[in-house]
Amino acid sequence: MVTIRVKFRDWQASGIHRIHNFGEDLWRRFRDNKHIVIDLGEIDRSVDEITFSAQGRHVRRAVKDAEIVMRKHMVDKEAEIIVEAGTRQA
């Protein structure tokens, strides 16, 4: 699995509720996808980033979907997507 992070540059300016709403919408988009792991509890505890994992060949699609949700929530200018190349999780 490859770790993907949506990192907010200034979480206080973005607002914790906006970050959580974005994360919950991202979770809804991925929850039934067996190739992506995303934890709603982690999203509810998040402050400045949302983290999820995708199987190697599904990373590109996961990033594109995350970008769509970012635009929907208008946080695409406030956050960046970081793909941790080579990261493996058990």
JSON list of C-alpha atoms in Angstrom, two decimals:
[
{"chain": "A", "resi": 1, "resn": "MET", "atom": "CA", "xyz": [0.00, 0.00, 0.00]},
{"chain": "A", "resi": 2, "resn": "VAL", "atom": "CA", "xyz": [1.12, 3.53, -0.78]},
{"chain": "A", "resi": 3, "resn": "THR", "atom": "CA", "xyz": [0.33, 6.30, 1.70]},
{"chain": "A", "resi": 4, "resn": "ILE", "atom": "CA", "xyz": [-1.34, 9.42, 0.30]},
{"chain": "A", "resi": 5, "resn": "ARG", "atom": "CA", "xyz": [-1.62, 12.58, 2.38]},
{"chain": "A", "resi": 6, "resn": "VAL", "atom": "CA", "xyz": [-3.79, 15.62, 1.79]},
{"chain": "A", "resi": 7, "resn": "LYS", "atom": "CA", "xyz": [-1.82, 18.21, 3.76]},
{"chain": "A", "resi": 8, "resn": "PHE", "atom": "CA", "xyz": [-3.40, 21.58, 4.58]},
{"chain": "A", "resi": 9, "resn": "ARG", "atom": "CA", "xyz": [-0.90, 24.43, 4.48]},
{"chain": "A", "resi": 10, "resn": "ASP", "atom": "CA", "xyz": [-2.65, 26.53, 7.16]},
{"chain": "A", "resi": 11, "resn": "TRP", "atom": "CA", "xyz": [-5.25, 24.40, 8.92]},
{"chain": "A", "resi": 12, "resn": "GLN", "atom": "CA", "xyz": [-6.41, 27.31, 11.09]},
{"chain": "A", "resi": 13, "resn": "ALA", "atom": "CA", "xyz": [-7.28, 29.39, 8.03]},
{"chain": "A", "resi": 14, "resn": "SER", "atom": "CA", "xyz": [-8.97, 26.41, 6.38]},
{"chain": "A", "resi": 15, "resn": "GLY", "atom": "CA", "xyz": [-11.00, 25.63, 9.48]},
{"chain": "A", "resi": 16, "resn": "ILE", "atom": "CA", "xyz": [-11.23, 22.33, 11.27]},
{"chain": "A", "resi": 17, "resn": "HIS", "atom": "CA", "xyz": [-14.87, 21.82, 10.28]},
{"chain": "A", "resi": 18, "resn": "ARG", "atom": "CA", "xyz": [-14.10, 22.31, 6.59]},
{"chain": "A", "resi": 19, "resn": "ILE", "atom": "CA", "xyz": [-11.21, 19.85, 6.86]},
{"chain": "A", "resi": 20, "resn": "HIS", "atom": "CA", "xyz": [-13.43, 17.28, 8.58]},
{"chain": "A", "resi": 21, "resn": "ASN", "atom": "CA", "xyz": [-16.26, 17.78, 6.08]},
{"chain": "A", "resi": 22, "resn": "PHE", "atom": "CA", "xyz": [-13.81, 17.30, 3.22]},
{"chain": "A", "resi": 23, "resn": "GLY", "atom": "CA", "xyz": [-12.36, 14.19, 4.89]},
{"chain": "A", "resi": 24, "resn": "GLU", "atom": "CA", "xyz": [-15.78, 12.68, 5.50]},
{"chain": "A", "resi": 25, "resn": "ASP", "atom": "CA", "xyz": [-16.74, 13.23, 1.87]},
{"chain": "A", "resi": 26, "resn": "LEU", "atom": "CA", "xyz": [-13.45, 11.64, 0.80]},
{"chain": "A", "resi": 27, "resn": "TRP", "atom": "CA", "xyz": [-14.21, 8.70, 3.09]},
{"chain": "A", "resi": 28, "resn": "ARG", "atom": "CA", "xyz": [-17.67, 8.28, 1.49]},
{"chain": "A", "resi": 29, "resn": "ARG", "atom": "CA", "xyz": [-16.05, 8.26, -1.95]},
{"chain": "A", "resi": 30, "resn": "PHE", "atom": "CA", "xyz": [-13.53, 5.54, -0.99]},
{"chain": "A", "resi": 31, "resn": "ARG", "atom": "CA", "xyz": [-15.31, 3.48, 1.68]},
{"chain": "A", "resi": 32, "resn": "ASP", "atom": "CA", "xyz": [-16.49, 0.73, -0.70]},
{"chain": "A", "resi": 33, "resn": "ASN", "atom": "CA", "xyz": [-13.27, 0.58, -2.72]},
{"chain": "A", "resi": 34, "resn": "LYS", "atom": "CA", "xyz": [-11.35, -2.54, -1.68]},
{"chain": "A", "resi": 35, "resn": "HIS", "atom": "CA", "xyz": [-8.09, -1.09, -3.05]},
{"chain": "A", "resi": 36, "resn": "ILE", "atom": "CA", "xyz": [-8.13, 1.97, -0.77]},
{"chain": "A", "resi": 37, "resn": "VAL", "atom": "CA", "xyz": [-7.94, 2.12, 3.03]},
{"chain": "A", "resi": 38, "resn": "ILE", "atom": "CA", "xyz": [-9.32, 5.20, 4.75]},
{"chain": "A", "resi": 39, "resn": "ASP", "atom": "CA", "xyz": [-10.29, 5.50, 8.42]},
{"chain": "A", "resi": 40, "resn": "LEU", "atom": "CA", "xyz": [-13.22, 7.69, 9.41]},
{"chain": "A", "resi": 41, "resn": "GLY", "atom": "CA", "xyz": [-12.08, 7.79, 13.03]},
{"chain": "A", "resi": 42, "resn": "GLU", "atom": "CA", "xyz": [-8.69, 9.13, 11.96]},
{"chain": "A", "resi": 43, "resn": "ILE", "atom": "CA", "xyz": [-10.41, 11.77, 9.83]},
{"chain": "A", "resi": 44, "resn": "ASP", "atom": "CA", "xyz": [-12.49, 12.91, 12.81]},
{"chain": "A", "resi": 45, "resn": "ARG", "atom": "CA", "xyz": [-9.28, 13.32, 14.87]},
{"chain": "A", "resi": 46, "resn": "SER", "atom": "CA", "xyz": [-7.33, 15.04, 12.10]},
{"chain": "A", "resi": 47, "resn": "VAL", "atom": "CA", "xyz": [-6.14, 18.63, 12.40]},
{"chain": "A", "resi": 48, "resn": "ASP", "atom": "CA", "xyz": [-4.00, 19.44, 9.36]},
{"chain": "A", "resi": 49, "resn": "GLU", "atom": "CA", "xyz": [-4.03, 16.41, 7.06]},
{"chain": "A", "resi": 50, "resn": "ILE", "atom": "CA", "xyz": [-6.12, 13.52, 5.83]},
{"chain": "A", "resi": 51, "resn": "THR", "atom": "CA", "xyz": [-4.23, 10.29, 5.22]},
{"chain": "A", "resi": 52, "resn": "PHE", "atom": "CA", "xyz": [-5.30, 7.20, 3.29]},
{"chain": "A", "resi": 53, "resn": "SER", "atom": "CA", "xyz": [-3.59, 4.31, 1.51]},
{"chain": "A", "resi": 54, "resn": "ALA", "atom": "CA", "xyz": [-4.05, 2.80, -1.93]},
{"chain": "A", "resi": 55, "resn": "GLN", "atom": "CA", "xyz": [-2.71, -0.29, -3.61]},
{"chain": "A", "resi": 56, "resn": "GLY", "atom": "CA", "xyz": [0.10, 0.57, -6.02]},
{"chain": "A", "resi": 57, "resn": "ARG", "atom": "CA", "xyz": [-1.75, 0.39, -9.30]},
{"chain": "A", "resi": 58, "resn": "HIS", "atom": "CA", "xyz": [-4.73, 2.31, -7.88]},
{"chain": "A", "resi": 59, "resn": "VAL", "atom": "CA", "xyz": [-2.76, 5.31, -6.59]},
{"chain": "A", "resi": 60, "resn": "ARG", "atom": "CA", "xyz": [-3.24, 7.45, -9.68]},
{"chain": "A", "resi": 61, "resn": "ARG", "atom": "CA", "xyz": [-7.03, 6.97, -9.64]},
{"chain": "A", "resi": 62, "resn": "ALA", "atom": "CA", "xyz": [-7.16, 7.65, -5.88]},
{"chain": "A", "resi": 63, "resn": "VAL", "atom": "CA", "xyz": [-5.26, 10.93, -6.34]},
{"chain": "A", "resi": 64, "resn": "LYS", "atom": "CA", "xyz": [-7.59, 12.01, -9.17]},
{"chain": "A", "resi": 65, "resn": "ASP", "atom": "CA", "xyz": [-10.63, 11.23, -7.02]},
{"chain": "A", "resi": 66, "resn": "ALA", "atom": "CA", "xyz": [-9.13, 13.15, -4.08]},
{"chain": "A", "resi": 67, "resn": "GLU", "atom": "CA", "xyz": [-8.56, 16.14, -6.39]},
{"chain": "A", "resi": 68, "resn": "ILE", "atom": "CA", "xyz": [-12.23, 16.03, -7.44]},
{"chain": "A", "resi": 69, "resn": "VAL", "atom": "CA", "xyz": [-13.38, 16.06, -3.81]},
{"chain": "A", "resi": 70, "resn": "MET", "atom": "CA", "xyz": [-10.90, 18.87, -3.02]},
{"chain": "A", "resi": 71, "resn": "ARG", "atom": "CA", "xyz": [-12.37, 21.02, -5.80]},
{"chain": "A", "resi": 72, "resn": "LYS", "atom": "CA", "xyz": [-15.91, 20.24, -4.63]},
{"chain": "A", "resi": 73, "resn": "HIS", "atom": "CA", "xyz": [-15.04, 21.47, -1.14]},
{"chain": "A", "resi": 74, "resn": "MET", "atom": "CA", "xyz": [-12.97, 24.35, -2.51]},
{"chain": "A", "resi": 75, "resn": "VAL", "atom": "CA", "xyz": [-9.85, 23.32, -0.60]},
{"chain": "A", "resi": 76, "resn": "ASP", "atom": "CA", "xyz": [-7.74, 22.64, -3.68]},
{"chain": "A", "resi": 77, "resn": "LYS", "atom": "CA", "xyz": [-5.86, 25.94, -3.19]},
{"chain": "A", "resi": 78, "resn": "GLU", "atom": "CA", "xyz": [-5.40, 25.31, 0.55]},
{"chain": "A", "resi": 79, "resn": "ALA", "atom": "CA", "xyz": [-3.95, 21.80, 0.49]},
{"chain": "A", "resi": 80, "resn": "GLU", "atom": "CA", "xyz": [-1.56, 19.63, -1.43]},
{"chain": "A", "resi": 81, "resn": "ILE", "atom": "CA", "xyz": [-1.51, 15.91, -2.14]},
{"chain": "A", "resi": 82, "resn": "ILE", "atom": "CA", "xyz": [1.66, 14.11, -1.14]},
{"chain": "A", "resi": 83, "resn": "VAL", "atom": "CA", "xyz": [2.23, 10.57, -2.39]},
{"chain": "A", "resi": 84, "resn": "GLU", "atom": "CA", "xyz": [4.82, 8.82, -0.31]},
{"chain": "A", "resi": 85, "resn": "ALA", "atom": "CA", "xyz": [6.59, 6.84, -3.01]},
{"chain": "A", "resi": 86, "resn": "GLY", "atom": "CA", "xyz": [7.65, 3.41, -1.94]},
{"chain": "A", "resi": 87, "resn": "THR", "atom": "CA", "xyz": [5.77, 3.47, 1.35]},
{"chain": "A", "resi": 88, "resn": "ARG", "atom": "CA", "xyz": [4.54, 0.04, 2.27]},
{"chain": "A", "resi": 89, "resn": "GLN", "atom": "CA", "xyz": [2.11, -0.83, 5.01]},
{"chain": "A", "resi": 90, "resn": "ALA", "atom": "CA", "xyz": [1.41, -4.29, 6.39]}
]
